[in-house]
mmCIF file of C-alpha atoms in Angstrom:
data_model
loop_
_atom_site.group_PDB
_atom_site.id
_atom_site.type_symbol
_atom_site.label_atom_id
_atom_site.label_comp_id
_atom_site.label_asym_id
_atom_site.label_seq_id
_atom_site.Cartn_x
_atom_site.Cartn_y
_atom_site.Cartn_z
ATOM 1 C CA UNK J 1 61.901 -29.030 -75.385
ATOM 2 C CA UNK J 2 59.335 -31.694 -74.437
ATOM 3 C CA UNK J 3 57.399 -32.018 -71.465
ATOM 4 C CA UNK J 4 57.702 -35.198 -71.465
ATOM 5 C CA UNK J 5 60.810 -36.925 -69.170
ATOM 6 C CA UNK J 6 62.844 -39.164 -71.220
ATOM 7 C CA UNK J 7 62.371 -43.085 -70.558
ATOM 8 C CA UNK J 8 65.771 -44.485 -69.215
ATOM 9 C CA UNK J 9 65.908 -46.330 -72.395
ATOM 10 C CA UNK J 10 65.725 -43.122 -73.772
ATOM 11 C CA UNK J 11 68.077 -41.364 -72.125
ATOM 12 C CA UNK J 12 71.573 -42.971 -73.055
ATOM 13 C CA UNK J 13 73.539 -40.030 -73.727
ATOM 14 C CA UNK J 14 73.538 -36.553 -73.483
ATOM 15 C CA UNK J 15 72.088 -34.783 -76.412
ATOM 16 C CA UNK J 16 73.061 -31.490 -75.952
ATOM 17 C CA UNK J 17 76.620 -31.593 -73.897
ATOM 18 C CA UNK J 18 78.804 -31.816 -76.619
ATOM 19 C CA UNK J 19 76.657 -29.673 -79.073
ATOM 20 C CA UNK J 20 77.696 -26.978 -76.277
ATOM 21 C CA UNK J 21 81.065 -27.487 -77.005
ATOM 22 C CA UNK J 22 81.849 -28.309 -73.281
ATOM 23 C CA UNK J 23 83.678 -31.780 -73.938
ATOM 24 C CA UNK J 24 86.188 -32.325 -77.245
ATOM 25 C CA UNK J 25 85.398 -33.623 -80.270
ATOM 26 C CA UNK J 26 86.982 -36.881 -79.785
ATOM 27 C CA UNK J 27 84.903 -37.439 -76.394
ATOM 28 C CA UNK J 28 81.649 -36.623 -77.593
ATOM 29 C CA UNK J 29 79.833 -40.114 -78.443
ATOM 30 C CA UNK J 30 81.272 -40.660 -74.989
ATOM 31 C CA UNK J 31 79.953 -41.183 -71.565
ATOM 32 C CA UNK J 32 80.153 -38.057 -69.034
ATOM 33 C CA UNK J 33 82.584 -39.192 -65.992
ATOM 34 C CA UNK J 34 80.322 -38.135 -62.922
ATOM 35 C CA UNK J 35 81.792 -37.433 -59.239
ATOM 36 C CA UNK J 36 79.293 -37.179 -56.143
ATOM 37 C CA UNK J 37 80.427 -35.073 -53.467
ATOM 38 C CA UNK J 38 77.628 -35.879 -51.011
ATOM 39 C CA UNK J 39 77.069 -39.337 -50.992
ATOM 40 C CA UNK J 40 73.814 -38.676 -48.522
ATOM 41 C CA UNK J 41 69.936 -39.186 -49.441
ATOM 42 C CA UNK J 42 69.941 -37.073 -52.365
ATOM 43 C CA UNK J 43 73.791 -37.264 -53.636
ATOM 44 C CA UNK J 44 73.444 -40.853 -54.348
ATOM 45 C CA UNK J 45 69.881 -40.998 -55.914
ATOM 46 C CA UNK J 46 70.517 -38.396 -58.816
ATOM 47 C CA UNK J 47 74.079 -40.171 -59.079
ATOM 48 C CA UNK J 48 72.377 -43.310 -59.355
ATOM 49 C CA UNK J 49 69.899 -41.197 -62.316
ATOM 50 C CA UNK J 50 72.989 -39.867 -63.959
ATOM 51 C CA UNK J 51 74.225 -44.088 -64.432
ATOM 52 C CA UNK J 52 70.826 -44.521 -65.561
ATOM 53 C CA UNK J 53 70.606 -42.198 -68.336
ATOM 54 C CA UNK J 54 73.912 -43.615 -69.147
ATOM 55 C CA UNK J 55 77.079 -41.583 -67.479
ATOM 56 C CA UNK J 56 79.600 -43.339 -65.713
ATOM 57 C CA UNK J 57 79.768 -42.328 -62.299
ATOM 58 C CA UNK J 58 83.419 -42.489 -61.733
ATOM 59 C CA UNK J 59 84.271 -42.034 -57.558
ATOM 60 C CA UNK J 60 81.722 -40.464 -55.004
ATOM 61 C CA UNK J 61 82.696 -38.813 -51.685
ATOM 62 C CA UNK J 62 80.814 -39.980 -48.180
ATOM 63 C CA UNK J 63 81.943 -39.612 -44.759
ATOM 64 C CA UNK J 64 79.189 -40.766 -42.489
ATOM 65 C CA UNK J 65 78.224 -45.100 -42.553
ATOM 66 C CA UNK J 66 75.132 -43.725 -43.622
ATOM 67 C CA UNK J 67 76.600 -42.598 -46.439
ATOM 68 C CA UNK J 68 78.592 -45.523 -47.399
ATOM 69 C CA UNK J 69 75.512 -48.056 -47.284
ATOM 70 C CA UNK J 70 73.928 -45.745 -49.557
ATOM 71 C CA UNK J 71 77.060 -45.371 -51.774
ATOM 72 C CA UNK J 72 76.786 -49.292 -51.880
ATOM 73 C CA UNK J 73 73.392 -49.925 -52.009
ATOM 74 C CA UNK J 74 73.063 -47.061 -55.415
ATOM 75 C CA UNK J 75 76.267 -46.809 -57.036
ATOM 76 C CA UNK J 76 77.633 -50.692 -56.567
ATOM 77 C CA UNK J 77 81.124 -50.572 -57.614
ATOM 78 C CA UNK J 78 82.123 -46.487 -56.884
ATOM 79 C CA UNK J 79 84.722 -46.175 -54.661
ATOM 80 C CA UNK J 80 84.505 -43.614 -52.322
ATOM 81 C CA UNK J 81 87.262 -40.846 -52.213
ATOM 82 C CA UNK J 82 88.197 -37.743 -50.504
ATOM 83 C CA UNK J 83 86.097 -34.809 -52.319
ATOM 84 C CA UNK J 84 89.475 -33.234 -54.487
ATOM 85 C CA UNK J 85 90.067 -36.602 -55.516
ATOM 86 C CA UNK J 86 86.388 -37.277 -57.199
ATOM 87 C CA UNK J 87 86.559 -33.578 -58.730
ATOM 88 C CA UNK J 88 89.722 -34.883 -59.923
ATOM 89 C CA UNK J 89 88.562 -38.001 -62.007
ATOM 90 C CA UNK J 90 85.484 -36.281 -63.329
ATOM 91 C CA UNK J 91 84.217 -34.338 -65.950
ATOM 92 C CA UNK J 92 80.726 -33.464 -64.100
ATOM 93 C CA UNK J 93 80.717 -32.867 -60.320
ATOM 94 C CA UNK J 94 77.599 -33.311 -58.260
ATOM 95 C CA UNK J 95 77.662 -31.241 -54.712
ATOM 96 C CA UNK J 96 74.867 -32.618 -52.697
ATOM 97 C CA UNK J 97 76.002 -31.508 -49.654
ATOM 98 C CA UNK J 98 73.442 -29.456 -46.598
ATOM 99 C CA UNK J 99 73.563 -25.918 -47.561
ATOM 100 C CA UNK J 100 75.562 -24.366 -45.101
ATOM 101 C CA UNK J 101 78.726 -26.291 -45.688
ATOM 102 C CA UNK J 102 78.124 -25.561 -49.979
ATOM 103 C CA UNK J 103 80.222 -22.477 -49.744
ATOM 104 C CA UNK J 104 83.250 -23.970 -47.382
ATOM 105 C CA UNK J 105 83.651 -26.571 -49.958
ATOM 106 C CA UNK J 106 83.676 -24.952 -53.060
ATOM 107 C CA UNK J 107 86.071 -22.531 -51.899
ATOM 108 C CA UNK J 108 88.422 -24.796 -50.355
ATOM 109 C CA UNK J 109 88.506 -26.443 -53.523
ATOM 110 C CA UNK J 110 89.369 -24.152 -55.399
ATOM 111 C CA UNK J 111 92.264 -23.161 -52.929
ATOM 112 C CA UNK J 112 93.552 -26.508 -53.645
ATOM 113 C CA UNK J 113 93.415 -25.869 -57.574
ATOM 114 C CA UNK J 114 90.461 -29.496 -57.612
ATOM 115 C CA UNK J 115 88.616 -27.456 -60.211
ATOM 116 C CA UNK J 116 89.601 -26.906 -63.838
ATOM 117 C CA UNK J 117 88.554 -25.840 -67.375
ATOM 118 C CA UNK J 118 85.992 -27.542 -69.242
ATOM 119 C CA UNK J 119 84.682 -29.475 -66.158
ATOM 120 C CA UNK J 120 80.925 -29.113 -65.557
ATOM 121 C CA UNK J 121 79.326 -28.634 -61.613
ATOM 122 C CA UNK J 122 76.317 -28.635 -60.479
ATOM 123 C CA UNK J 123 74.759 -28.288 -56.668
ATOM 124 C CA UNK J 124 71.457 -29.448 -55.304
ATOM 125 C CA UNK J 125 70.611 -26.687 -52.786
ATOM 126 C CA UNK J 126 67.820 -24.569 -52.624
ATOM 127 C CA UNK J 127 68.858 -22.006 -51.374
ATOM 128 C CA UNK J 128 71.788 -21.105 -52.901
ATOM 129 C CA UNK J 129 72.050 -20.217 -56.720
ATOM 130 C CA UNK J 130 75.099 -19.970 -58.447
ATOM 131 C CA UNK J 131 76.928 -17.019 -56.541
ATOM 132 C CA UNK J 132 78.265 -19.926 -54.480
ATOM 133 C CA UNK J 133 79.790 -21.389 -56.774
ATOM 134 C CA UNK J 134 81.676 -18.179 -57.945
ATOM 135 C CA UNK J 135 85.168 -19.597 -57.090
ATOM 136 C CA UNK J 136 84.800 -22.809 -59.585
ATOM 137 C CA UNK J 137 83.406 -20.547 -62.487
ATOM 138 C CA UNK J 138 86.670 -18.466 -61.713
ATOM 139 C CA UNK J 139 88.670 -21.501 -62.605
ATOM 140 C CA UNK J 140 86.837 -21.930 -65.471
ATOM 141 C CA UNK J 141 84.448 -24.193 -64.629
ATOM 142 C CA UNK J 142 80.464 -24.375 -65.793
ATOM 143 C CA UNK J 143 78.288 -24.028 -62.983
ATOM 144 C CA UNK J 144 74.449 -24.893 -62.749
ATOM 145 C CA UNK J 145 72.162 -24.944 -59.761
ATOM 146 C CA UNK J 146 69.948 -27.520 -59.887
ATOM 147 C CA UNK J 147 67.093 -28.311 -56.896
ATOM 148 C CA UNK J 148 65.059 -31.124 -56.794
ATOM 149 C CA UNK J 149 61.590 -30.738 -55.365
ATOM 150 C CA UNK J 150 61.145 -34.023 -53.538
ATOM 151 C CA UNK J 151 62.197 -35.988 -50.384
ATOM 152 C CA UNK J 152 64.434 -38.264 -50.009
ATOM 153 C CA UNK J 153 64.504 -41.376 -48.612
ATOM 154 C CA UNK J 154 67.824 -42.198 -49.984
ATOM 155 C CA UNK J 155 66.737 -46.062 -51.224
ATOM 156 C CA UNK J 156 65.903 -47.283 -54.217
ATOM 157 C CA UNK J 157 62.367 -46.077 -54.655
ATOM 158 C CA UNK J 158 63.296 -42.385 -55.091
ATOM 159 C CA UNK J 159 64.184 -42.767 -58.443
ATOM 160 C CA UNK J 160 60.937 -43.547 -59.209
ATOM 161 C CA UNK J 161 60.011 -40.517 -57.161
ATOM 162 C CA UNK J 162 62.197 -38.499 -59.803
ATOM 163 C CA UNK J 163 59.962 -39.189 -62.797
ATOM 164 C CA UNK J 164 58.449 -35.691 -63.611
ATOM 165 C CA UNK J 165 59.628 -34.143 -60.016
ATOM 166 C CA UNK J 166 60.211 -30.361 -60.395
ATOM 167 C CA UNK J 167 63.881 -28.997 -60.501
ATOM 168 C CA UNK J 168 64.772 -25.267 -59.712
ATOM 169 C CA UNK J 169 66.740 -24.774 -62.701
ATOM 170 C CA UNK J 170 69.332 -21.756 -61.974
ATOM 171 C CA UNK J 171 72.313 -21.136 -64.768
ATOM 172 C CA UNK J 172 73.507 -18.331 -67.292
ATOM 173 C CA UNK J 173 71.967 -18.042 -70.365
ATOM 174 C CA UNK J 174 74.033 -19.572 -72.481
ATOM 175 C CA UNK J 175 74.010 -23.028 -70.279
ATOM 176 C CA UNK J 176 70.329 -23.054 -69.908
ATOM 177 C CA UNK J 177 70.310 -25.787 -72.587
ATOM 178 C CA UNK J 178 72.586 -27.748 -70.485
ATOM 179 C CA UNK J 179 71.031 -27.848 -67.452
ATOM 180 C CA UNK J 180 67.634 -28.760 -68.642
ATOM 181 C CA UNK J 181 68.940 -31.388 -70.538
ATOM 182 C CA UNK J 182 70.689 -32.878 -67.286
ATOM 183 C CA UNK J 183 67.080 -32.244 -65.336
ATOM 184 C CA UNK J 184 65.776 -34.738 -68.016
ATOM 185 C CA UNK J 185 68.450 -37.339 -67.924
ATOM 186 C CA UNK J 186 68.250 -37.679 -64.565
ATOM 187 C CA UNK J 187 63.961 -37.772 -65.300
ATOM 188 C CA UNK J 188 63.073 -34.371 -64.287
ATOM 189 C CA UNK J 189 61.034 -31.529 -65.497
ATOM 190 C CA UNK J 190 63.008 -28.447 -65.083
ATOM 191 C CA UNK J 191 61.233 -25.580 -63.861
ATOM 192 C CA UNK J 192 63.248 -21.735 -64.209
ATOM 193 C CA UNK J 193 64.358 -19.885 -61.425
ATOM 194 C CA UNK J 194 66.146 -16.669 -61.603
ATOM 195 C CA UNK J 195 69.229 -16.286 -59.854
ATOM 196 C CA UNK J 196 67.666 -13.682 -57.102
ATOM 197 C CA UNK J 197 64.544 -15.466 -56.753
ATOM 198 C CA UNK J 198 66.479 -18.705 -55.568
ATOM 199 C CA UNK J 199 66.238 -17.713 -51.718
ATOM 200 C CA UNK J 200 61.918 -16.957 -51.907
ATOM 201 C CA UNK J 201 61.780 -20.035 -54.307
ATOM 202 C CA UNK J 202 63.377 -22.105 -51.162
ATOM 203 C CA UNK J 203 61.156 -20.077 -48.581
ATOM 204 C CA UNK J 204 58.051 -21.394 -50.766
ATOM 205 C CA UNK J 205 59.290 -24.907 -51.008
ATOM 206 C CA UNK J 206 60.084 -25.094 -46.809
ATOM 207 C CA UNK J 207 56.564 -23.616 -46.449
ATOM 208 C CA UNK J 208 54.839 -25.772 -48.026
ATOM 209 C CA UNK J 209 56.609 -28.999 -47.461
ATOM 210 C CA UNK J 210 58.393 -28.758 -43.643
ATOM 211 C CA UNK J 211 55.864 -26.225 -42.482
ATOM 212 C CA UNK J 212 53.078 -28.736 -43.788
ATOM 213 C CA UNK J 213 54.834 -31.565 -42.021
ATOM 214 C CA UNK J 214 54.870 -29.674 -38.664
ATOM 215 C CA UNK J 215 51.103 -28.536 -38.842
ATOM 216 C CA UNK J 216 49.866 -32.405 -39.514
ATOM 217 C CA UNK J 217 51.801 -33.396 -36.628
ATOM 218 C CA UNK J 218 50.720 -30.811 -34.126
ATOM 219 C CA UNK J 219 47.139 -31.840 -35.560
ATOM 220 C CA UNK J 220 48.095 -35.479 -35.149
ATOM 221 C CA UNK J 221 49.292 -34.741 -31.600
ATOM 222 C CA UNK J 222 46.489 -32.604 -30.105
ATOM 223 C CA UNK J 223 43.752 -35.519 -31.571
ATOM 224 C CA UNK J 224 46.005 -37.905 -29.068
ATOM 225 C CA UNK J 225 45.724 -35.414 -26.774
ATOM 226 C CA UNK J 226 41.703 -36.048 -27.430
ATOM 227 C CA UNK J 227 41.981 -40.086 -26.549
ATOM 228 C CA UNK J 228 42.216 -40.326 -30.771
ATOM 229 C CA UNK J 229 44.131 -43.531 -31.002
ATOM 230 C CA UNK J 230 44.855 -43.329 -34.824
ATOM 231 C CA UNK J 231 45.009 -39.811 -35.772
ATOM 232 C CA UNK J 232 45.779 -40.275 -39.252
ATOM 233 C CA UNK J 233 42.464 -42.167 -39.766
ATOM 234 C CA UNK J 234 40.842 -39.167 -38.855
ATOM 235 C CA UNK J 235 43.057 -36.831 -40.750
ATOM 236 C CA UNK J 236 43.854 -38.241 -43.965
ATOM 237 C CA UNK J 237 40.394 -37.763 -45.723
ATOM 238 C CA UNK J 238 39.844 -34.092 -44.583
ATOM 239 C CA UNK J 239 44.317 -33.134 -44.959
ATOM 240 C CA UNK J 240 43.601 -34.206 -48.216
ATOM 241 C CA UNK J 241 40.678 -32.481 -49.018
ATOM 242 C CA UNK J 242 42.092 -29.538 -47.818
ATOM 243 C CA UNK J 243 45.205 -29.526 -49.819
ATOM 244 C CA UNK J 244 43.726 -30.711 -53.293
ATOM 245 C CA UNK J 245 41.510 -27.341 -52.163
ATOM 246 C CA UNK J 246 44.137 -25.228 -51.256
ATOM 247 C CA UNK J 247 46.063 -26.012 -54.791
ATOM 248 C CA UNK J 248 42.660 -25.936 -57.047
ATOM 249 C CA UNK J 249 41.303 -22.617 -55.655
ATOM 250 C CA UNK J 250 43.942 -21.211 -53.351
ATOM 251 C CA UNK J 251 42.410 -19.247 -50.037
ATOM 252 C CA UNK J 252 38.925 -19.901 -51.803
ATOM 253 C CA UNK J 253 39.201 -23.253 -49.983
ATOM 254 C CA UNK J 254 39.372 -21.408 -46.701
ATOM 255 C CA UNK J 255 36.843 -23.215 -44.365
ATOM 256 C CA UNK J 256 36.547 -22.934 -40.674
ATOM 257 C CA UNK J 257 35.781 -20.957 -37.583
ATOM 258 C CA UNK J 258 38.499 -18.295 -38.816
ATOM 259 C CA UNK J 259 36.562 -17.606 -42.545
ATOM 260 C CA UNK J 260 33.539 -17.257 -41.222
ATOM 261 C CA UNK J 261 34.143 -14.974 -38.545
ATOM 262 C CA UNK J 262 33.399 -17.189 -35.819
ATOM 263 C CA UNK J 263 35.410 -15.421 -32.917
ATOM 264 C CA UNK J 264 33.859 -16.894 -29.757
ATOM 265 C CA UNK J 265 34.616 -20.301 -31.752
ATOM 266 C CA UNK J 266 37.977 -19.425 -32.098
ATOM 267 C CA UNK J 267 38.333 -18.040 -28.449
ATOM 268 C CA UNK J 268 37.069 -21.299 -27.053
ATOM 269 C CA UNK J 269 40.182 -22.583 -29.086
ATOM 270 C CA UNK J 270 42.640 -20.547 -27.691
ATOM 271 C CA UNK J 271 40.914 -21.304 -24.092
ATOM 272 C CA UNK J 272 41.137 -24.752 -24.577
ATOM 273 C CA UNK J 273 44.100 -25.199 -25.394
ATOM 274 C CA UNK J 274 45.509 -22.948 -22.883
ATOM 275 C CA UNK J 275 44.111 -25.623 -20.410
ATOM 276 C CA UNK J 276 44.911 -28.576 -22.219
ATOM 277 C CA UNK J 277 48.012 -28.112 -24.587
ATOM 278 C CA UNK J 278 49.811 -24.468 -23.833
ATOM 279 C CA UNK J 279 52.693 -25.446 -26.520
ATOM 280 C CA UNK J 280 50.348 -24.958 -29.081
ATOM 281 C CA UNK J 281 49.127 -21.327 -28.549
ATOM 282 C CA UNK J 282 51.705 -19.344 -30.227
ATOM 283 C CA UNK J 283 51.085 -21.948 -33.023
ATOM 284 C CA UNK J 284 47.562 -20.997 -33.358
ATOM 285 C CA UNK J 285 47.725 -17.788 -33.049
ATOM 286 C CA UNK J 286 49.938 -17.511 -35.438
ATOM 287 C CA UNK J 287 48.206 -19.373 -37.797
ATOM 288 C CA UNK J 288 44.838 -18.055 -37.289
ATOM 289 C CA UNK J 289 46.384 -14.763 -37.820
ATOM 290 C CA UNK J 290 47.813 -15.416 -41.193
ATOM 291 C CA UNK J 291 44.711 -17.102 -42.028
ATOM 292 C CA UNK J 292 42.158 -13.649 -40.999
ATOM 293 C CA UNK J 293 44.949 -11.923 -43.455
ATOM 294 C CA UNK J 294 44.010 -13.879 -46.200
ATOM 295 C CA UNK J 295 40.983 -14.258 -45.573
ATOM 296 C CA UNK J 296 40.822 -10.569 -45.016
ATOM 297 C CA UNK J 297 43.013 -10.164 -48.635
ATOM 298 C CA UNK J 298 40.960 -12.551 -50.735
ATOM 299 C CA UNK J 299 37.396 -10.928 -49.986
ATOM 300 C CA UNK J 300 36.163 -14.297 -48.078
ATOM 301 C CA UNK J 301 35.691 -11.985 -44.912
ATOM 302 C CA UNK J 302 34.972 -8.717 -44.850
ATOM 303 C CA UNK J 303 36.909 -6.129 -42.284
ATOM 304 C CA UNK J 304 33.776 -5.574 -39.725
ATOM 305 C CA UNK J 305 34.527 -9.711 -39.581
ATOM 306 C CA UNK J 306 37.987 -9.599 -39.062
ATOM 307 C CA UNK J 307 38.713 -6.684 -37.204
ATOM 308 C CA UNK J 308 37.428 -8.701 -34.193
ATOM 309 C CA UNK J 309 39.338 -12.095 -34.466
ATOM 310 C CA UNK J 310 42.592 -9.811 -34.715
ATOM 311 C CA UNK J 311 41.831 -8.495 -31.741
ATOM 312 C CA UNK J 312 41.582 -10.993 -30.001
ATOM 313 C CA UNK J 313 44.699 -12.807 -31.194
ATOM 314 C CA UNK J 314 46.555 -9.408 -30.534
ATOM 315 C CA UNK J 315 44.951 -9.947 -26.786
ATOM 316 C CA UNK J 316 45.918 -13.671 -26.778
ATOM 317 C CA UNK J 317 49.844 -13.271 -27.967
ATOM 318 C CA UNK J 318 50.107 -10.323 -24.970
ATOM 319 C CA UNK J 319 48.610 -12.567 -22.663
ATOM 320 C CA UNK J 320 51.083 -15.134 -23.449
ATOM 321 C CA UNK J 321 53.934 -12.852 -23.090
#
């Protein structure tokens, strides 16, 4: 299969769906009938992919306003429903819905017989794979989990954002075919993940992306702390430096007090900010302690180096208990 995502001209029905044998003969030159349970940031972008690539998005389901604007703003025309009634109308069901609520719904589903033969489901979370979705499979149904690495804004520009984005792919075998051929539709690159590596493939993905988030904030926030009036002046040539780096050459991009060895630099940190910003210790400490590990791990400090700056974090985290 290409590498290349499909143009939207390109992409005006699906190619492999009825090869699978998933819809009748009769229907397969047709359109797929698409349902949106989750018509929130994410629900209503790849909905509004799926129209793009040429499926007919048939009902969505939305509670919050939120929702609705977005349901209006992306999918003009849908009318919104309660969630049995879009499974109802449609041959492929979208659950974009947060991940802790994924397993409530497709179980009470199923208790109200929504699902049925033939139809074709896929969620958007993470961190769930397809053992959620065990009660719609029962009925018959073929499941996929597919995850899109990006954020979501939830307006019109994340579409564009979907061009060659990443999506944890998760299916059986035999549907594998199927669910890339979705990924590309909706103008994704689909990337593998086995079924029991779904929950570290989400840990990676928080890491790097909410984790990230947090640490150029607290950054942000202590330069304020400095009398920095634009932080992100400062930051954004060196943050991006760092991670093009960190990506490149992985902890051979370690710079700093901590891979060097530097620990009365890094106790003046810990001093300082004990005086000036005491929210951030643990945060340091933390961090810096991670960071001697790799460091540590990789060969760019050696243990006589990093014995010492462990030390003194171990001293710094009792102090603060």
């Amino acid at each position: 299969m290409s590498n290349r995502p499909p143009r939207a001209a390109d992409r005006t029905r699906p190619a492999v769906l009825p090869a699978a044998g998933l819809l009748p003969a009769a229907a397969a030159p047709a359109r797929l009938r698409v349902g949106v349970v989750g018509a929130g940031r994410v629900g209503a972008v790849l909905g509004a992919a799926l129209a793009a690539a040429g499926h007919d998005v048939v009902a969505a389901a939305g509670l919050s306003t939120d929702s609705q604007r977005r349901a209006a703003r992306l999918l003009p025309g849908v009318p919104l429903r309660p969630a049995d009634e879009v499974v109802a109308t449609s041959d492929l069901v979208v659950l974009a819905v947060p991940d802790d609520t994924l397993s409530g719904l497709v179980t009470g589903l199923a208790e109200t017989g929504a699902w049925r033969r033939g139809q074709l489901l896929f969620h958007t979370s993470g961190a769930h794979g397809l053992a959620v979705l065990a009660p719609a499979e029962r009925a018959g149904v073929l499941s996929l989990a597919l995850h899109p690495v990006m954020t979501f804004s939830g307006g019109p520009e994340d579409l564009d954002r979907l061009v060659a984005a990443p999506f944890g792919v998760t299916s059986r075998p035999e549907h594998r075919a199927v669910a890339e051929t979705l990924v590309l539709e909706m103008g994704g690159e689909p990337v593998w993940v086995a079924e029991g590596d779904r929950g570290l493939w989400h840990v990676a993905l928080v890491t790097g992306a909410n984790h990230l988030v947090t640490l150029v904030a607290e950054a942000a926030d202590l330069l304020r702390t400095a009398g920095v009036d634009d932080p992100a002046r400062v930051l954004t040539p060196l943050l991006t430096a760092a991670l093009e780096g960190g990506l490149r050459r992985g902890d051979q991009a370690l710079t700093g007090p901590v891979s060097r060895g530097d620990v009365g630099t890094v106790a003046a940190h810990l001093q300082t900010l004990t005086e000036r910003a005491p929210s951030s210790v643990d945060a340091y400490v933390a961090m810096a302690r991670r960071t001697t590990e790799r460091a540590l791990a990789s060969g760019r400090l050696r243990r006589h180096e990093g014995t010492p700056l462990l030390d003194l974090l171990d001293s710094a985290e009792e102090a603060a208990r």
